[in-house]
């Protein structure tokens, strides 16, 4: 949903429109614009995915300041924002430390912690808002973790997961699996924060790592679906467990790894075949991008799962009735 497009707002009204769209009246902030007269531009969008608010903005240079005074006035359910910088360099000051965040960083802010953030020139970011109670991580832990996220071995995995959920929020918003994605995202962010804030030996980290092991394994596998060498041995090694424990963990959740990987790859292929974005790719290229060893093997699997061939699926753009698993 489009929240704001300042191109449609008279210049003299843009600062107030920006403030109204960016901040809730229950969460006061001071906003300073780099070009306050006529140089303000912004486009903001929002989604609700499985109960999680998603927010995207691309705008001109600005700075948001949230002071101790502001923190004393907060909504009944304070939130933790977890964002990716898509364009420009994010400048932040938290706990008297100045930080820079770029394209390969995760930015975390707790609503109950004073902070300053923003960027110079044209910039863009995408954020997910987690209610503090849903995330279940204390304020001091969030703040500590936010300053050293890269110290966690989970940083790369969570970064790739967040990029994945942001790849098509319009489609994900109405997907039947949106609730499961929201739950998995919450679990992964919680694990990242606890891992970054505490030592690996801490009881909190060990407990959370154990609780989220299955979620992390599935997230890792989804991120590497295009790898033909995504074997059980490799997945197990990446998570410091034995293949036997991997199979036991998946079996306990009623999951056959091989069948699950095939279903995920077929689902990815089906989405590519029905998307105009990939209409120039050959069937063989789609097969390779989805991790299948050969186009013929891919076609047989696709026909068995959906009752139509890959070429028929593409020809009708998903308009045909497709049976089987997705």
Short mmCIF file of C-alpha atoms in Angstrom, two decimals:
data_model
loop_
_atom_site.label_atom_id
_atom_site.label_comp_id
_atom_site.label_asym_id
_atom_site.label_seq_id
_atom_site.Cartn_x
_atom_site.Cartn_y
_atom_site.Cartn_z
CA UNK A 1 0.00 0.00 0.00
CA UNK A 2 1.31 3.43 -0.94
CA UNK A 3 1.56 5.63 2.14
CA UNK A 4 3.12 8.73 0.66
CA UNK A 5 4.39 10.18 -2.58
CA UNK A 6 5.66 13.71 -1.98
CA UNK A 7 5.61 14.44 -5.72
CA UNK A 8 1.86 14.85 -5.27
CA UNK A 9 2.21 17.20 -2.28
CA UNK A 10 2.83 20.98 -2.54
CA UNK A 11 6.42 21.84 -1.46
CA UNK A 12 5.34 23.90 1.55
CA UNK A 13 3.38 20.93 2.94
CA UNK A 14 5.97 18.23 2.36
CA UNK A 15 7.80 18.37 5.69
CA UNK A 16 4.57 17.89 7.66
CA UNK A 17 3.36 15.14 5.30
CA UNK A 18 6.72 13.39 5.70
CA UNK A 19 6.53 13.59 9.49
CA UNK A 20 2.97 12.29 9.57
CA UNK A 21 3.78 9.31 7.31
CA UNK A 22 7.07 8.37 8.99
CA UNK A 23 6.14 8.67 12.66
CA UNK A 24 3.11 7.66 14.65
CA UNK A 25 1.71 10.41 16.89
CA UNK A 26 2.24 7.97 19.78
CA UNK A 27 5.98 7.82 18.97
CA UNK A 28 7.33 11.39 18.87
CA UNK A 29 10.61 12.22 17.12
CA UNK A 30 12.41 15.31 15.88
CA UNK A 31 12.98 15.29 12.11
CA UNK A 32 15.54 17.52 10.39
CA UNK A 33 15.63 17.65 6.59
CA UNK A 34 18.81 18.22 4.61
CA UNK A 35 16.97 20.43 2.09
CA UNK A 36 13.96 21.75 4.06
CA UNK A 37 12.64 24.17 1.48
CA UNK A 38 11.97 22.51 -1.89
CA UNK A 39 14.39 19.58 -1.95
CA UNK A 40 12.32 17.11 0.09
CA UNK A 41 11.15 14.03 -1.78
CA UNK A 42 9.88 10.70 -0.50
CA UNK A 43 7.95 7.62 -1.51
CA UNK A 44 6.77 5.34 1.31
CA UNK A 45 4.96 2.01 1.13
CA UNK A 46 3.64 -0.44 3.72
CA UNK A 47 2.51 -4.07 3.91
CA UNK A 48 1.19 -6.47 6.57
CA UNK A 49 2.77 -9.91 6.19
CA UNK A 50 1.63 -12.54 8.64
CA UNK A 51 0.94 -9.88 11.26
CA UNK A 52 4.31 -8.14 10.81
CA UNK A 53 4.32 -4.53 9.52
CA UNK A 54 6.70 -4.00 6.59
CA UNK A 55 7.72 -0.44 5.69
CA UNK A 56 9.76 0.85 2.75
CA UNK A 57 10.96 4.39 2.07
CA UNK A 58 13.10 6.15 -0.49
CA UNK A 59 13.65 9.78 0.35
CA UNK A 60 15.99 12.75 0.37
CA UNK A 61 18.52 13.40 3.12
CA UNK A 62 17.14 13.62 6.64
CA UNK A 63 17.83 12.85 10.29
CA UNK A 64 15.44 11.49 12.91
CA UNK A 65 16.29 12.19 16.54
CA UNK A 66 14.63 10.29 19.39
CA UNK A 67 15.68 11.63 22.76
CA UNK A 68 15.19 10.45 26.36
CA UNK A 69 12.22 12.79 26.55
CA UNK A 70 10.67 11.17 23.47
CA UNK A 71 11.27 7.67 24.84
CA UNK A 72 9.15 8.45 27.90
CA UNK A 73 6.20 8.80 25.53
CA UNK A 74 5.68 5.54 23.71
CA UNK A 75 2.86 3.38 22.40
CA UNK A 76 1.40 0.55 24.55
CA UNK A 77 3.30 -2.06 22.52
CA UNK A 78 6.75 -0.65 21.67
CA UNK A 79 8.48 -2.06 18.59
CA UNK A 80 11.92 -3.09 17.43
CA UNK A 81 12.67 -2.10 13.83
CA UNK A 82 14.97 -4.30 11.75
CA UNK A 83 15.92 -2.70 8.46
CA UNK A 84 18.12 -3.08 5.41
CA UNK A 85 19.76 -0.08 3.75
CA UNK A 86 18.96 -0.36 0.04
CA UNK A 87 20.52 2.88 -1.16
CA UNK A 88 22.96 5.31 0.42
CA UNK A 89 24.79 5.03 3.73
CA UNK A 90 22.78 4.91 6.94
CA UNK A 91 24.22 7.01 9.79
CA UNK A 92 23.17 6.14 13.32
CA UNK A 93 24.04 7.02 16.89
CA UNK A 94 22.98 4.57 19.61
CA UNK A 95 24.28 4.37 23.20
CA UNK A 96 26.69 7.26 22.43
CA UNK A 97 28.27 5.29 19.59
CA UNK A 98 28.23 6.49 16.00
CA UNK A 99 27.76 3.80 13.38
CA UNK A 100 27.57 3.58 9.59
CA UNK A 101 25.38 0.97 7.90
CA UNK A 102 25.59 -0.01 4.23
CA UNK A 103 24.09 -2.52 1.82
CA UNK A 104 25.49 -5.56 3.66
CA UNK A 105 24.35 -4.53 7.13
CA UNK A 106 21.27 -5.07 9.26
CA UNK A 107 20.10 -2.01 11.20
CA UNK A 108 18.27 -2.56 14.51
CA UNK A 109 16.58 0.08 16.69
CA UNK A 110 14.48 -0.35 19.82
CA UNK A 111 11.72 2.19 20.29
CA UNK A 112 12.54 2.46 24.02
CA UNK A 113 16.15 3.48 23.34
CA UNK A 114 17.26 6.99 22.34
CA UNK A 115 18.88 7.09 18.91
CA UNK A 116 19.62 9.28 15.92
CA UNK A 117 19.53 7.97 12.37
CA UNK A 118 19.26 9.09 8.77
CA UNK A 119 21.32 9.67 5.65
CA UNK A 120 22.63 12.33 3.31
CA UNK A 121 21.35 12.66 -0.24
CA UNK A 122 19.03 10.16 -1.87
CA UNK A 123 18.65 7.02 0.24
CA UNK A 124 16.32 4.08 0.79
CA UNK A 125 15.64 1.46 3.44
CA UNK A 126 13.21 -1.36 4.14
CA UNK A 127 12.15 -2.17 7.69
CA UNK A 128 10.16 -4.82 9.54
CA UNK A 129 8.55 -3.87 12.85
CA UNK A 130 8.44 -6.44 15.67
CA UNK A 131 6.36 -5.77 18.76
CA UNK A 132 8.62 -6.03 21.81
CA UNK A 133 6.40 -8.65 23.44
CA UNK A 134 6.39 -10.78 20.29
CA UNK A 135 10.17 -10.65 19.95
CA UNK A 136 10.75 -11.30 23.65
CA UNK A 137 14.20 -9.68 23.88
CA UNK A 138 14.97 -7.07 26.61
CA UNK A 139 15.76 -3.48 25.61
CA UNK A 140 19.35 -3.63 26.85
CA UNK A 141 19.96 -6.85 24.90
CA UNK A 142 18.62 -5.32 21.69
CA UNK A 143 20.79 -2.22 22.09
CA UNK A 144 23.91 -4.25 22.86
CA UNK A 145 23.30 -6.58 19.93
CA UNK A 146 22.59 -3.73 17.51
CA UNK A 147 26.16 -2.49 17.95
CA UNK A 148 27.80 -5.83 17.18
CA UNK A 149 25.49 -7.83 14.93
CA UNK A 150 28.34 -8.98 12.70
CA UNK A 151 29.90 -10.74 15.70
CA UNK A 152 27.14 -13.34 15.43
CA UNK A 153 27.65 -16.33 13.13
CA UNK A 154 23.98 -15.94 12.22
CA UNK A 155 24.41 -12.50 10.62
CA UNK A 156 24.89 -13.75 7.05
CA UNK A 157 22.00 -16.20 7.24
CA UNK A 158 19.57 -13.64 8.66
CA UNK A 159 20.71 -11.02 6.13
CA UNK A 160 19.93 -13.40 3.25
CA UNK A 161 16.59 -14.33 4.81
CA UNK A 162 15.57 -10.68 5.16
CA UNK A 163 16.56 -9.99 1.56
CA UNK A 164 14.45 -12.96 0.53
CA UNK A 165 11.29 -11.85 2.32
CA UNK A 166 11.73 -8.39 0.82
CA UNK A 167 12.09 -9.71 -2.75
CA UNK A 168 8.33 -9.57 -3.45
CA UNK A 169 6.28 -8.20 -0.51
CA UNK A 170 3.20 -7.65 -2.68
CA UNK A 171 2.95 -11.34 -3.45
CA UNK A 172 4.03 -12.49 -0.01
CA UNK A 173 1.35 -10.37 1.68
CA UNK A 174 -1.42 -12.57 0.22
CA UNK A 175 0.49 -15.87 0.20
CA UNK A 176 -0.99 -18.68 2.34
CA UNK A 177 2.46 -19.16 3.89
CA UNK A 178 2.77 -15.54 5.08
CA UNK A 179 2.10 -16.43 8.72
CA UNK A 180 4.78 -19.13 8.68
CA UNK A 181 7.25 -16.70 7.09
CA UNK A 182 6.48 -14.11 9.79
CA UNK A 183 7.06 -16.68 12.54
CA UNK A 184 10.32 -17.87 10.99
CA UNK A 185 11.51 -14.28 10.54
CA UNK A 186 10.74 -13.49 14.19
CA UNK A 187 12.61 -16.59 15.35
CA UNK A 188 15.66 -15.77 13.24
CA UNK A 189 15.81 -12.13 14.35
CA UNK A 190 15.46 -13.19 18.00
CA UNK A 191 18.28 -15.72 17.57
CA UNK A 192 20.50 -13.10 15.89
CA UNK A 193 19.98 -10.56 18.67
CA UNK A 194 20.68 -13.05 21.47
CA UNK A 195 23.66 -14.48 19.65
CA UNK A 196 25.20 -11.05 19.01
CA UNK A 197 24.55 -9.78 22.53
CA UNK A 198 25.87 -12.77 24.47
CA UNK A 199 28.83 -15.09 24.27
CA UNK A 200 28.35 -18.41 22.49
CA UNK A 201 28.44 -20.18 25.88
CA UNK A 202 25.57 -18.17 27.34
CA UNK A 203 22.55 -20.22 28.38
CA UNK A 204 20.21 -17.87 26.50
CA UNK A 205 22.08 -18.39 23.24
CA UNK A 206 22.36 -22.15 23.56
CA UNK A 207 18.67 -22.43 24.30
CA UNK A 208 17.64 -20.14 21.44
CA UNK A 209 20.03 -21.80 18.99
CA UNK A 210 18.54 -25.19 19.84
CA UNK A 211 14.98 -23.91 19.57
CA UNK A 212 15.58 -22.27 16.19
CA UNK A 213 17.79 -24.98 14.65
CA UNK A 214 15.05 -26.32 12.37
CA UNK A 215 14.05 -22.79 11.32
CA UNK A 216 17.67 -21.93 10.55
CA UNK A 217 18.18 -25.13 8.56
CA UNK A 218 15.10 -24.47 6.42
CA UNK A 219 16.10 -20.84 5.89
CA UNK A 220 19.61 -21.92 4.85
CA UNK A 221 18.26 -24.51 2.43
CA UNK A 222 15.85 -22.02 0.83
CA UNK A 223 18.73 -19.57 0.33
CA UNK A 224 20.78 -22.22 -1.47
CA UNK A 225 18.11 -23.90 -3.58
CA UNK A 226 20.02 -23.08 -6.76
CA UNK A 227 23.07 -25.05 -5.58
CA UNK A 228 23.08 -28.53 -7.12
CA UNK A 229 25.46 -29.71 -4.42
CA UNK A 230 23.05 -28.87 -1.60
CA UNK A 231 23.47 -32.26 0.05
CA UNK A 232 22.38 -33.42 3.53
CA UNK A 233 26.06 -33.61 4.47
CA UNK A 234 26.65 -29.99 3.48
CA UNK A 235 23.54 -28.76 5.31
CA UNK A 236 24.53 -30.67 8.43
CA UNK A 237 28.11 -29.39 8.33
CA UNK A 238 26.94 -25.78 7.97
CA UNK A 239 25.00 -26.16 11.23
CA UNK A 240 27.66 -28.14 13.12
CA UNK A 241 25.53 -31.26 13.44
CA UNK A 242 25.79 -34.79 12.05
CA UNK A 243 23.69 -35.95 9.08
CA UNK A 244 22.06 -38.42 11.44
CA UNK A 245 20.90 -35.61 13.75
CA UNK A 246 19.75 -33.63 10.72
CA UNK A 247 17.51 -36.47 9.55
CA UNK A 248 16.22 -37.03 13.09
CA UNK A 249 15.36 -33.35 13.48
CA UNK A 250 13.55 -33.20 10.14
CA UNK A 251 11.84 -36.54 10.73
CA UNK A 252 10.51 -35.30 14.04
CA UNK A 253 8.86 -32.43 12.13
CA UNK A 254 7.46 -34.83 9.52
CA UNK A 255 9.78 -33.52 6.78
CA UNK A 256 11.56 -35.61 4.15
CA UNK A 257 14.56 -33.48 3.16
CA UNK A 258 14.81 -34.76 -0.40
CA UNK A 259 11.09 -34.36 -1.12
CA UNK A 260 10.98 -30.97 0.57
CA UNK A 261 13.90 -29.68 -1.52
CA UNK A 262 12.24 -30.89 -4.72
CA UNK A 263 8.94 -29.25 -3.77
CA UNK A 264 10.68 -25.95 -2.92
CA UNK A 265 12.62 -26.01 -6.20
CA UNK A 266 9.50 -26.82 -8.20
CA UNK A 267 7.63 -24.01 -6.45
CA UNK A 268 10.43 -21.59 -7.29
CA UNK A 269 10.41 -22.77 -10.92
CA UNK A 270 6.66 -22.36 -11.17
CA UNK A 271 6.86 -18.78 -9.89
CA UNK A 272 9.61 -18.01 -12.41
CA UNK A 273 7.66 -19.54 -15.30
CA UNK A 274 4.57 -17.45 -14.54
CA UNK A 275 6.49 -14.20 -13.99
CA UNK A 276 7.11 -11.76 -16.85
CA UNK A 277 10.43 -10.97 -15.20
CA UNK A 278 11.84 -14.31 -16.39
CA UNK A 279 10.03 -14.74 -19.71
CA UNK A 280 13.28 -14.52 -21.67
CA UNK A 281 14.83 -17.46 -19.85
CA UNK A 282 14.63 -20.83 -21.55
CA UNK A 283 13.11 -23.80 -19.74
CA UNK A 284 16.63 -25.20 -19.41
CA UNK A 285 17.82 -21.96 -17.81
CA UNK A 286 14.92 -21.99 -15.32
CA UNK A 287 15.76 -25.61 -14.53
CA UNK A 288 19.40 -24.73 -13.83
CA UNK A 289 18.49 -21.69 -11.71
CA UNK A 290 16.29 -23.88 -9.55
CA UNK A 291 19.02 -26.44 -8.89
CA UNK A 292 17.90 -29.33 -11.11
CA UNK A 293 20.58 -31.55 -12.61
CA UNK A 294 19.03 -31.66 -16.09
CA UNK A 295 16.10 -30.10 -18.00
CA UNK A 296 14.57 -33.52 -18.68
CA UNK A 297 14.61 -34.45 -14.99
CA UNK A 298 13.09 -31.06 -14.16
CA UNK A 299 10.31 -31.48 -16.75
CA UNK A 300 9.38 -34.95 -15.47
CA UNK A 301 9.23 -33.72 -11.89
CA UNK A 302 7.24 -30.63 -12.85
CA UNK A 303 4.70 -32.65 -14.87
CA UNK A 304 4.28 -35.14 -12.03
CA UNK A 305 3.77 -32.39 -9.44
CA UNK A 306 1.50 -30.03 -11.36
CA UNK A 307 -0.06 -32.06 -14.17
CA UNK A 308 1.26 -29.72 -16.87
CA UNK A 309 4.63 -29.31 -18.53
CA UNK A 310 6.86 -26.31 -17.78
CA UNK A 311 6.19 -24.91 -21.26
CA UNK A 312 2.41 -25.24 -20.79
CA UNK A 313 2.66 -23.52 -17.42
CA UNK A 314 4.53 -20.62 -19.01
CA UNK A 315 2.21 -20.47 -22.04
CA UNK A 316 -0.89 -20.01 -19.93
CA UNK A 317 0.82 -17.82 -17.32
CA UNK A 318 -0.51 -19.86 -14.41
CA UNK A 319 -4.12 -19.47 -15.66
CA UNK A 320 -4.54 -23.24 -15.97
CA UNK A 321 -5.69 -25.25 -12.98
CA UNK A 322 -2.58 -26.85 -11.54
CA UNK A 323 -2.84 -29.77 -9.18
CA UNK A 324 -0.25 -31.27 -6.88
CA UNK A 325 2.03 -29.67 -4.32
CA UNK A 326 3.47 -26.21 -4.63
#
